[in-house]
XYZ file of C-alpha atoms in Angstrom:
693
model
C -6.776 -5.162 -2.216
C -5.526 -7.727 -4.718
C -8.184 -10.191 -3.595
C -11.076 -7.826 -4.305
C -13.534 -9.166 -6.923
C -13.339 -6.006 -9.063
C -9.528 -6.111 -9.046
C -9.521 -9.721 -10.188
C -12.043 -9.209 -12.968
C -10.855 -5.822 -14.261
C -7.090 -5.706 -13.751
C -5.851 -9.217 -13.075
C -7.824 -10.354 -16.119
C -5.907 -7.870 -18.304
C -8.938 -5.754 -19.218
C -7.124 -2.653 -17.914
C -3.872 -1.727 -16.214
C -5.025 0.157 -13.113
C -7.999 1.820 -11.449
C -8.647 5.482 -12.247
C -8.131 8.070 -9.462
C -11.875 8.587 -8.952
C -12.521 4.919 -8.159
C -14.175 4.449 -4.777
C -16.994 5.682 -2.570
C -17.407 9.474 -2.341
C -19.559 10.780 0.522
C -18.801 14.491 0.083
C -22.142 15.310 -1.569
C -25.720 15.013 -0.368
C -25.920 11.817 -2.415
C -22.973 9.463 -2.147
C -21.381 8.253 -5.392
C -19.753 4.890 -6.051
C -17.374 4.944 -9.041
C -15.314 2.314 -10.807
C -12.869 3.430 -13.478
C -10.179 1.664 -15.465
C -7.022 2.898 -17.199
C -5.339 1.336 -20.214
C -8.444 -0.177 -21.823
C -8.200 -0.941 -25.537
C -10.854 0.627 -27.767
C -12.544 -2.679 -28.549
C -12.794 -3.534 -24.832
C -14.409 -0.269 -23.701
C -17.990 -1.681 -23.855
C -16.896 -4.666 -21.768
C -15.939 -2.593 -18.723
C -19.476 -1.727 -17.658
C -20.604 -5.270 -18.432
C -17.848 -6.829 -16.302
C -18.526 -4.448 -13.391
C -22.234 -5.325 -13.440
C -21.558 -9.064 -13.700
C -19.010 -8.921 -10.869
C -21.448 -7.124 -8.585
C -24.161 -9.666 -9.414
C -21.814 -12.573 -8.732
C -20.693 -11.014 -5.439
C -24.317 -10.587 -4.334
C -25.003 -14.208 -5.245
C -21.965 -15.665 -3.459
C -21.963 -13.220 -0.552
C -19.119 -11.211 0.920
C -16.345 -13.032 2.769
C -16.810 -12.624 6.524
C -13.029 -12.593 7.107
C -12.656 -9.588 4.804
C -15.400 -7.680 6.609
C -13.814 -8.458 9.988
C -10.448 -7.337 8.629
C -11.871 -3.990 7.527
C -13.505 -3.485 10.934
C -10.143 -4.215 12.568
C -8.517 -1.592 10.331
C -11.103 0.957 11.483
C -10.288 0.113 15.100
C -6.548 0.476 14.512
C -7.083 3.700 12.600
C -8.825 5.228 15.612
C -6.050 4.102 17.962
C -3.278 5.401 15.688
C -2.198 8.782 17.110
C -1.328 11.222 14.348
C -0.108 14.808 14.529
C -2.988 15.987 12.342
C -5.716 14.153 14.254
C -7.875 17.274 14.595
C -7.746 18.161 10.907
C -8.485 14.569 9.927
C -11.481 14.584 12.253
C -12.857 17.780 10.735
C -12.335 16.453 7.201
C -14.195 13.270 8.125
C -17.289 14.950 9.569
C -17.363 17.966 7.233
C -19.359 16.387 4.348
C -22.072 15.113 6.676
C -22.154 18.381 8.610
C -22.650 20.385 5.411
C -25.499 18.047 4.497
C -27.445 18.655 7.696
C -26.186 15.857 9.945
C -25.325 16.800 13.517
C -21.491 16.572 13.744
C -21.749 15.106 17.251
C -23.778 12.233 15.831
C -21.017 11.603 13.299
C -18.483 11.454 16.150
C -20.306 8.611 17.894
C -17.971 6.149 16.212
C -18.339 3.266 18.645
C -22.122 3.351 18.466
C -21.948 3.483 14.660
C -19.717 0.390 14.615
C -21.918 -1.466 17.097
C -24.985 -0.596 15.032
C -23.275 -1.950 11.915
C -22.287 -5.172 13.678
C -25.873 -5.698 14.797
C -27.157 -5.240 11.246
C -24.343 -7.354 9.776
C -25.347 -10.224 12.035
C -28.548 -10.429 10.015
C -27.986 -12.706 7.037
C -27.537 -10.937 3.700
C -27.328 -7.392 5.114
C -24.450 -6.131 2.928
C -25.629 -8.096 -0.092
C -29.043 -6.412 0.217
C -27.347 -2.990 0.190
C -25.429 -3.939 -2.954
C -28.643 -5.127 -4.551
C -30.504 -1.946 -3.645
C -27.920 0.679 -4.569
C -25.472 -0.803 -7.100
C -27.132 -3.641 -8.987
C -29.136 -1.384 -11.313
C -28.773 0.753 -14.436
C -28.932 4.091 -12.619
C -25.389 4.854 -13.793
C -23.338 7.372 -15.728
C -20.641 6.098 -18.069
C -17.981 8.331 -19.575
C -14.905 7.471 -21.623
C -11.708 9.452 -22.213
C -9.832 8.628 -25.423
C -6.559 10.042 -26.797
C -6.561 12.424 -29.755
C -3.569 12.851 -32.057
C -4.847 16.330 -32.961
C -5.147 17.492 -29.358
C -2.353 20.094 -29.475
C -3.483 21.563 -32.787
C -7.118 21.694 -31.674
C -6.184 23.358 -28.395
C -3.976 25.959 -30.101
C -6.758 26.776 -32.566
C -9.317 27.085 -29.760
C -7.041 29.395 -27.758
C -6.362 31.579 -30.810
C -10.092 31.849 -31.525
C -10.867 32.684 -27.901
C -8.127 35.343 -27.795
C -9.403 36.987 -30.961
C -12.936 36.953 -29.542
C -11.774 38.683 -26.352
C -9.898 41.323 -28.352
C -12.914 42.001 -30.560
C -15.077 42.318 -27.460
C -12.803 45.089 -26.159
C -12.510 46.800 -29.572
C -16.312 46.963 -29.858
C -16.416 49.182 -26.768
C -14.151 51.890 -28.272
C -14.422 54.252 -31.226
C -11.315 52.829 -32.875
C -9.019 49.821 -32.693
C -6.122 52.092 -31.680
C -8.057 53.319 -28.634
C -8.861 49.733 -27.667
C -5.206 48.655 -27.834
C -4.210 51.772 -25.888
C -6.684 50.752 -23.179
C -5.252 47.215 -23.054
C -1.687 48.549 -22.742
C -2.772 50.828 -19.906
C -4.373 47.875 -18.110
C -1.153 45.885 -18.483
C 0.869 48.773 -17.035
C -1.573 49.021 -14.130
C -1.148 45.312 -13.480
C 2.646 45.609 -13.610
C 2.545 48.558 -11.207
C 0.339 46.582 -8.843
C 2.706 43.589 -9.015
C 5.712 45.774 -8.257
C 4.066 47.788 -5.485
C 4.311 47.062 -1.779
C 1.559 44.522 -1.193
C 1.957 44.588 2.578
C -0.471 47.466 3.122
C -2.537 46.693 6.194
C -0.711 43.441 7.010
C 1.416 45.024 9.725
C -1.764 45.798 11.685
C -2.525 42.088 12.082
C -1.419 40.155 15.176
C 1.689 38.079 14.570
C 4.199 35.786 16.215
C 7.786 36.853 16.758
C 11.042 34.931 16.774
C 11.221 35.682 20.490
C 8.139 33.442 20.855
C 10.052 30.447 19.464
C 11.591 28.346 22.277
C 15.366 28.241 22.035
C 15.461 24.823 23.646
C 14.110 21.912 21.632
C 11.841 19.505 23.537
C 13.755 16.346 24.409
C 12.527 12.901 23.439
C 13.673 10.063 25.671
C 15.276 7.315 23.594
C 17.343 4.323 24.645
C 19.430 1.827 22.687
C 19.996 -1.885 23.099
C 21.569 -4.762 21.207
C 19.974 -8.148 20.599
C 21.635 -11.403 19.570
C 24.974 -9.586 19.463
C 24.293 -7.908 16.117
C 20.886 -6.239 15.968
C 20.901 -2.675 17.297
C 17.525 -1.498 18.543
C 16.306 2.034 19.220
C 13.497 2.210 21.786
C 10.951 5.005 22.163
C 8.720 4.164 25.110
C 5.648 6.379 25.305
C 1.849 6.298 25.346
C 0.800 4.672 22.055
C -2.824 3.768 22.754
C -2.054 0.058 22.773
C -0.118 -0.036 19.493
C 3.452 -1.090 18.717
C 5.322 0.465 15.777
C 8.232 -1.440 14.224
C 10.799 -0.354 11.647
C 13.929 -2.120 10.463
C 16.725 -1.471 7.988
C 18.717 -4.218 6.279
C 21.739 -2.253 5.072
C 23.163 -3.002 1.615
C 26.860 -2.863 0.815
C 28.152 -2.224 -2.721
C 24.778 -2.965 -4.300
C 25.063 -2.872 -8.127
C 23.076 -0.166 -9.915
C 21.071 -2.745 -11.873
C 19.800 -4.307 -8.636
C 19.305 -1.028 -6.785
C 16.970 0.202 -9.518
C 14.878 -2.955 -9.073
C 14.444 -2.642 -5.292
C 11.151 -0.654 -5.614
C 9.753 -3.357 -7.933
C 11.016 -6.029 -5.534
C 9.127 -4.335 -2.674
C 5.942 -4.202 -4.750
C 6.389 -7.863 -5.683
C 6.658 -8.891 -2.018
C 3.172 -7.451 -1.520
C 1.762 -9.054 -4.677
C 3.022 -12.558 -5.458
C 2.274 -14.670 -2.382
C 4.007 -17.826 -1.152
C 3.826 -21.546 -1.914
C 1.424 -22.006 0.995
C -0.715 -18.850 0.808
C -1.997 -16.589 -1.939
C -1.608 -12.833 -1.620
C -5.345 -12.589 -1.018
C -5.013 -14.836 2.042
C -1.987 -12.906 3.284
C -3.831 -9.614 2.831
C -6.725 -10.913 4.917
C -4.297 -11.923 7.680
C -2.585 -8.526 7.567
C -5.899 -6.736 7.963
C -6.935 -8.995 10.847
C -3.619 -8.926 12.712
C -1.859 -5.655 11.815
C -2.397 -2.015 10.948
C -0.346 -2.508 7.804
C 3.034 -3.797 6.624
C 5.281 -2.149 4.062
C 8.633 -2.490 2.330
C 10.663 0.232 0.665
C 14.071 1.468 -0.403
C 15.980 3.702 2.031
C 19.073 5.853 1.591
C 20.597 8.743 3.494
C 23.740 10.824 3.494
C 25.822 11.261 6.610
C 25.148 14.469 8.576
C 28.950 14.890 8.608
C 29.733 14.160 4.948
C 27.322 14.464 2.000
C 29.504 12.126 -0.077
C 29.082 9.274 2.402
C 25.872 7.313 1.914
C 24.056 4.390 3.505
C 21.315 2.421 1.779
C 19.131 -0.522 2.586
C 15.757 -2.219 2.530
C 13.284 -0.731 4.998
C 10.390 -2.773 6.340
C 7.778 -1.522 8.753
C 4.655 -2.630 10.552
C 2.257 -1.668 13.298
C -0.101 -3.798 15.339
C -2.010 -4.005 18.585
C 0.404 -5.006 21.345
C -1.127 -8.491 21.592
C -0.640 -9.091 17.851
C 3.055 -8.152 17.596
C 4.244 -11.806 17.250
C 1.768 -12.288 14.387
C 3.090 -9.095 12.747
C 6.658 -10.448 12.836
C 5.512 -13.797 11.476
C 3.842 -12.085 8.510
C 6.922 -9.928 7.835
C 9.092 -13.045 7.873
C 6.711 -14.873 5.555
C 6.754 -12.065 2.996
C 10.531 -11.586 3.157
C 11.618 -15.218 3.098
C 8.815 -17.138 1.420
C 7.605 -14.969 -1.468
C 7.636 -17.445 -4.335
C 9.255 -15.829 -7.365
C 9.323 -19.265 -9.050
C 5.552 -19.757 -8.997
C 3.585 -20.005 -12.225
C 1.730 -16.790 -11.344
C 4.828 -14.754 -10.456
C 5.597 -13.701 -14.044
C 2.002 -12.641 -14.637
C 1.841 -10.605 -11.445
C 5.160 -8.881 -12.117
C 3.870 -7.992 -15.591
C 0.795 -6.415 -14.003
C 2.986 -4.351 -11.679
C 5.053 -3.169 -14.651
C 1.964 -2.346 -16.723
C 0.439 -0.388 -13.863
C 3.648 1.574 -13.323
C 4.162 2.289 -17.017
C 0.542 3.276 -17.690
C 0.726 6.140 -15.229
C 4.247 7.265 -16.099
C 3.388 10.422 -18.036
C 0.722 11.736 -15.683
C 2.883 10.677 -12.736
C 5.597 13.036 -13.919
C 3.085 15.788 -14.675
C 1.620 15.692 -11.166
C 4.990 16.567 -9.598
C 7.326 17.388 -12.459
C 9.384 19.838 -10.410
C 10.122 17.032 -7.940
C 11.403 14.792 -10.744
C 13.492 17.663 -12.135
C 14.908 18.222 -8.647
C 15.818 14.553 -8.240
C 17.673 14.486 -11.565
C 19.453 17.768 -10.797
C 20.636 16.313 -7.474
C 21.732 12.994 -9.006
C 25.084 14.379 -10.122
C 25.861 16.145 -6.847
C 26.204 13.235 -4.407
C 25.852 9.446 -4.113
C 22.586 9.772 -2.163
C 21.248 12.012 -4.929
C 22.196 9.389 -7.513
C 20.551 6.608 -5.523
C 17.382 8.668 -5.092
C 17.164 9.305 -8.838
C 17.701 5.638 -9.667
C 14.984 4.427 -7.308
C 12.409 7.215 -7.513
C 13.196 9.561 -10.379
C 13.067 9.762 -14.150
C 15.610 6.940 -14.387
C 13.247 4.652 -12.466
C 10.273 5.567 -14.662
C 12.313 5.014 -17.821
C 13.384 1.573 -16.596
C 9.827 0.518 -15.649
C 8.523 1.718 -19.024
C 11.259 -0.224 -20.802
C 10.583 -3.411 -18.819
C 6.847 -3.126 -19.472
C 7.519 -2.835 -23.209
C 9.486 -6.110 -23.075
C 6.898 -7.991 -21.006
C 6.200 -10.529 -23.771
C 9.875 -11.489 -24.021
C 10.236 -14.712 -21.944
C 14.025 -14.408 -21.722
C 13.842 -10.816 -20.489
C 11.213 -11.735 -17.892
C 13.247 -14.715 -16.707
C 16.291 -12.471 -16.317
C 14.207 -9.919 -14.394
C 12.836 -12.556 -12.021
C 16.380 -13.821 -11.469
C 17.485 -10.341 -10.390
C 14.528 -10.000 -8.020
C 15.480 -13.341 -6.466
C 19.037 -12.045 -6.112
C 17.768 -9.075 -4.102
C 15.755 -11.450 -1.920
C 18.870 -13.559 -1.365
C 20.974 -10.500 -0.507
C 18.425 -9.320 2.075
C 18.257 -12.765 3.694
C 22.071 -12.959 3.759
C 22.278 -9.534 5.424
C 19.785 -10.565 8.090
C 21.628 -13.840 8.676
C 25.162 -12.479 8.895
C 25.057 -8.859 10.026
C 21.534 -8.376 11.337
C 19.347 -5.319 10.971
C 18.939 -1.959 12.655
C 15.525 -1.792 14.297
C 13.367 0.828 15.994
C 10.417 0.141 18.275
C 7.866 2.630 19.555
C 5.601 1.173 22.231
C 4.317 1.534 25.771
C 6.830 0.922 28.566
C 4.579 -1.832 29.944
C 5.013 -3.985 26.820
C 8.729 -3.336 26.170
C 9.785 -6.689 27.647
C 7.274 -8.726 25.641
C 8.187 -6.754 22.512
C 11.871 -7.507 23.064
C 11.116 -11.223 23.369
C 9.033 -11.175 20.173
C 11.767 -9.284 18.314
C 14.386 -11.745 19.561
C 12.308 -14.616 18.208
C 11.980 -12.833 14.851
C 15.749 -12.219 14.673
C 16.631 -15.825 15.519
C 14.160 -17.160 12.985
C 15.303 -14.923 10.124
C 18.977 -15.473 11.007
C 18.484 -19.213 10.612
C 17.123 -18.829 7.077
C 19.327 -19.868 4.191
C 17.764 -18.900 0.882
C 19.271 -20.101 -2.365
C 19.281 -17.306 -4.949
C 21.278 -16.220 -8.007
C 24.404 -14.327 -7.023
C 25.455 -10.903 -8.266
C 28.908 -9.443 -7.849
C 29.499 -5.841 -6.849
C 29.628 -3.440 -9.765
C 32.960 -2.034 -10.886
C 33.346 1.772 -11.190
C 33.058 1.460 -14.974
C 29.585 -0.113 -14.582
C 28.295 2.643 -12.308
C 25.666 4.923 -13.807
C 26.836 8.528 -13.939
C 24.866 11.786 -14.017
C 26.053 15.264 -15.028
C 27.269 17.243 -11.977
C 26.882 20.619 -13.695
C 25.339 22.177 -16.804
C 21.881 22.048 -18.343
C 19.825 18.945 -19.149
C 16.584 18.869 -21.120
C 13.929 16.133 -21.256
C 11.537 16.450 -24.187
C 8.135 15.539 -22.754
C 4.677 16.241 -24.211
C 3.531 18.900 -21.757
C 2.257 22.345 -22.653
C 4.012 23.756 -19.602
C 7.474 23.138 -18.186
C 8.960 21.932 -14.912
C 12.453 22.911 -13.849
C 15.013 22.753 -11.073
C 18.458 24.208 -10.449
C 20.536 22.442 -7.792
C 23.866 23.359 -6.217
C 25.787 21.409 -3.553
C 25.785 22.487 0.095
C 27.942 21.656 3.086
C 26.727 18.807 5.362
C 24.066 19.138 8.051
C 26.464 19.955 10.895
C 28.250 22.738 8.982
C 27.290 26.208 10.317
C 26.923 27.602 6.762
C 23.842 25.421 6.259
C 21.576 27.523 8.511
C 21.923 30.867 6.631
C 21.178 29.089 3.350
C 17.966 27.673 4.827
C 16.841 31.172 5.866
C 17.907 32.501 2.457
C 15.740 29.896 0.707
C 12.650 31.254 2.488
C 13.546 34.873 1.720
C 14.065 34.076 -1.960
C 10.834 32.089 -2.189
C 8.512 34.669 -0.651
C 10.245 37.916 -1.622
C 11.494 37.176 -5.116
C 10.768 33.862 -6.837
C 6.999 33.673 -6.318
C 6.702 37.306 -7.343
C 8.836 37.046 -10.496
C 8.133 33.492 -11.686
C 4.543 32.954 -10.574
C 2.872 36.379 -10.427
C 4.703 37.902 -13.397
C 5.812 34.812 -15.289
C 2.576 32.837 -15.044
C 3.908 29.644 -13.446
C 1.682 27.770 -10.997
C 4.454 27.728 -8.435
C 8.122 28.467 -7.788
C 10.508 28.580 -4.876
C 13.770 27.569 -3.263
C 14.510 24.940 -0.633
C 17.406 23.263 1.129
C 17.970 19.549 1.615
C 20.108 19.786 4.698
C 21.008 16.099 5.132
C 21.384 15.383 1.422
C 23.363 18.609 1.070
C 21.830 20.647 -1.744
C 20.184 24.014 -2.412
C 17.347 23.782 -4.938
C 15.363 26.218 -7.053
C 12.222 24.962 -8.800
C 9.299 26.031 -10.949
C 6.018 24.185 -11.471
C 3.752 24.256 -14.544
C 5.819 27.059 -15.973
C 4.915 28.603 -19.378
C 8.115 30.676 -19.530
C 11.109 28.524 -18.498
C 13.661 30.744 -20.251
C 12.661 33.620 -17.990
C 12.811 31.298 -14.965
C 16.349 30.202 -15.823
C 17.525 33.810 -15.967
C 15.877 34.628 -12.638
C 17.254 31.661 -10.675
C 20.742 32.027 -12.139
C 20.853 35.576 -10.780
C 18.848 35.058 -7.590
C 21.949 34.990 -5.401
C 23.110 38.342 -6.752
C 19.641 39.839 -6.197
C 19.621 38.619 -2.581
C 23.158 39.830 -1.836
C 22.335 43.340 -3.060
C 19.052 43.613 -1.119
C 18.920 45.347 2.246
C 16.924 42.826 4.259
C 14.741 44.306 6.989
C 14.337 42.932 10.500
C 10.718 42.140 9.643
C 11.707 40.073 6.592
C 14.331 38.184 8.575
C 11.786 37.412 11.278
C 9.215 36.187 8.761
C 11.777 33.881 7.135
C 12.754 32.351 10.479
C 9.130 31.868 11.491
C 8.504 30.143 8.157
C 11.358 27.719 8.869
C 10.172 26.970 12.405
C 6.598 26.523 11.216
C 7.683 23.198 9.734
C 10.531 22.505 12.169
C 8.244 22.752 15.206
C 5.156 21.233 13.593
C 3.428 18.539 15.686
C 4.913 15.062 15.247
C 2.945 11.816 15.264
C 3.817 9.428 18.079
C 4.978 6.860 15.532
C 7.458 9.385 14.046
C 9.146 10.406 17.304
C 12.857 9.595 17.154
C 12.715 8.567 13.501
C 15.023 11.363 12.292
C 17.753 9.905 14.505
C 17.047 6.350 13.370
C 16.842 7.062 9.635
C 19.481 9.786 9.163
C 21.775 9.708 12.190
C 20.853 13.289 13.139
C 20.501 13.145 16.924
C 18.938 15.572 19.381
C 22.229 17.328 20.098
C 22.761 18.076 16.399
C 19.172 19.291 16.051
C 19.572 21.581 19.079
C 22.767 23.103 17.708
C 21.170 23.698 14.320
C 18.131 25.227 16.016
C 20.349 27.774 17.722
C 22.169 28.490 14.458
C 18.870 29.155 12.662
C 17.659 31.507 15.398
C 20.957 33.406 15.346
C 21.219 33.954 11.565
C 21.841 37.654 10.838
C 21.404 39.824 7.761
C 25.171 39.687 7.260
C 25.042 35.879 7.339
C 22.304 35.899 4.681
C 24.262 38.306 2.500
C 27.394 36.137 2.726
C 25.310 33.033 1.956
C 23.766 34.764 -1.078
C 27.184 35.754 -2.415
C 28.426 32.188 -2.003
C 25.260 30.832 -3.609
C 25.744 33.069 -6.648
C 29.297 31.759 -7.102
C 28.139 28.164 -6.728
C 25.308 28.642 -9.238
C 27.778 29.917 -11.827
C 30.414 27.253 -11.141
C 28.471 24.217 -9.887
C 24.840 24.792 -10.885
C 22.953 21.852 -12.395
C 19.761 22.880 -14.252
C 17.124 20.382 -15.423
C 14.130 21.217 -17.612
C 11.144 18.991 -18.477
C 8.621 19.855 -21.175
C 8.312 20.961 -24.783
C 11.510 21.978 -26.498
C 11.884 25.754 -26.718
C 14.068 27.806 -29.032
C 16.548 28.660 -26.272
C 17.358 24.950 -25.717
C 20.333 24.546 -28.055
C 22.919 21.748 -27.757
C 25.624 24.139 -28.927
C 24.975 26.345 -25.905
C 25.656 23.762 -23.220
C 22.399 21.796 -23.290
C 22.244 17.998 -23.031
C 19.100 16.325 -24.347
C 17.817 13.115 -22.747
C 15.204 10.719 -24.138
C 12.620 9.203 -21.797
C 11.675 6.584 -24.379
C 8.031 7.653 -24.483
C 7.809 8.362 -28.176
C 6.364 5.028 -29.273
C 2.730 6.216 -29.418
C 2.907 10.001 -29.513
C -0.817 10.648 -29.790
C -1.551 8.540 -26.694
C 1.338 10.015 -24.741
C 0.335 13.581 -25.595
C -3.321 13.023 -24.763
C -2.415 11.415 -21.440
C -0.036 14.271 -20.683
C -2.689 16.855 -21.529
C -5.164 15.191 -19.192
C -2.548 15.074 -16.436
C -1.447 18.675 -16.862
């Protein structure tokens, strides 16, 4: 957390911008490894990192660990065990696997209560944890490694690959009497590979046991949900079930006509709520209270299209929390404190916001590289519907570009003051919404605590409704101020990756439209029978496929870490034609439906039951009707969907490509080129991108 000694000394001090991904305690090997890594360290400060880590550990041993923090972590372990998740079994196996592989009886590892009690008994002895730090960490038995950017990385890599290729060729040539015979052998091997790729790879698969569509229940299990209204304005959805003594709370404060410039800052606003603190308490103190009293609090941006109309959108601020039933009032009190009392005017607020910006900007390039196809998909969808535009502004390339730009202007006092003013405006808007129109809330809890939970929620609503926060005002944006994205065509982002990421999006009808179901089945058929084969196996991409966003209303193609994007573009632009001309077998149709229901009927965590209805408006009746439509999709339906998809791709397709510029990307041939603003330090950007890719 933000109050951790290493965070204060390494990041809050400005020595680095963020921890590296390998930071933490790794128990997967026979010997556990504790690692501390730092991103964004200047060259002259590299030697200081190890020194600061060692000094911080020494100081922590000397002062001792805060008892409240230890108790908070123990409480989190307790809540984690009570939290019922759909993947409980897999999580359990993952937890005991390292110890099991290293010779520890797995049943011993499952004795969690006895392990905790044993720890508490040892912890009661003075200096127990400090002695462990002294024994295992306060020494020089360490490994230090440093990664630095190289401006010659691309040239060095190309030269190494060329040398390695020539070496492989010479190795083959040495085994034949002449170079011509060697090249003939290589061509024959390539033809054998091509023949293998094009052959029926299902040999022997039909002999394996399999599920059938007839095994899929036609009736969807019903979840009992009730609705109520509190204080005349707050609508509450109740899911009463066995929760192991936990209460789950979610709420949405719905925005109306929020300007683009404020919408794009909502993610930063949410981060700031969990970073700045209040006039009375620091964030470290609030974190300690959250760990002692709750299983976690969070804030985030939410938007969804209507299941009846993809052009109708709702957006708002989402805030969530979970706690033991007895601690629900404390959970609400903490949520109220963070929402209403976060002190954007404090002397530390500017510094902490700068740290959030630096952390976000430092990982921008590798953040895109880790899921570039997702970013391409978001941008491709931005021009299709309002919810697509909102998603791009708050979680896409537009968001990353804005954070990078704000981080670059962090030393400009006027710019920072303006930014803080906008964050305060968002805070004021949220408080005004809660005061005047209330929120939509959802509670998941045991039936025996529903009454006490309703009383606690009523108290929370009355308290927040009485708040009157003074904040700078912003007027609704006019249409001319609205940010627009291309609805069709081809857009290219020049980014320093050796491979490409792409997406082609076309609009679909809304969730309730019967044409949506055949397109969902078609997406699975295209993925497994065409796109993976052509783009991954033949084209060399790491991944490729098609998917439908049924509520948002879009059909999406994508490729991931793709060395041949020109080939991918040709394949996806003609995928609908390929599918319409194919004679789909009953077996293929069955496999596609089973693939859809694999995710549709996957186990759901208790905390997630009823959340589709709450967040999107898709109720059980709509889900049941769509379920029947999916089960009833025929080959003729798929063929008609493929023909319609091909027309839409030609007329409404929106293609987005991220990566190095290729020869086929020509502005005169319908391409738009966008700048991410990451060209300030090319050698650092390219080295970071290479490490990420």
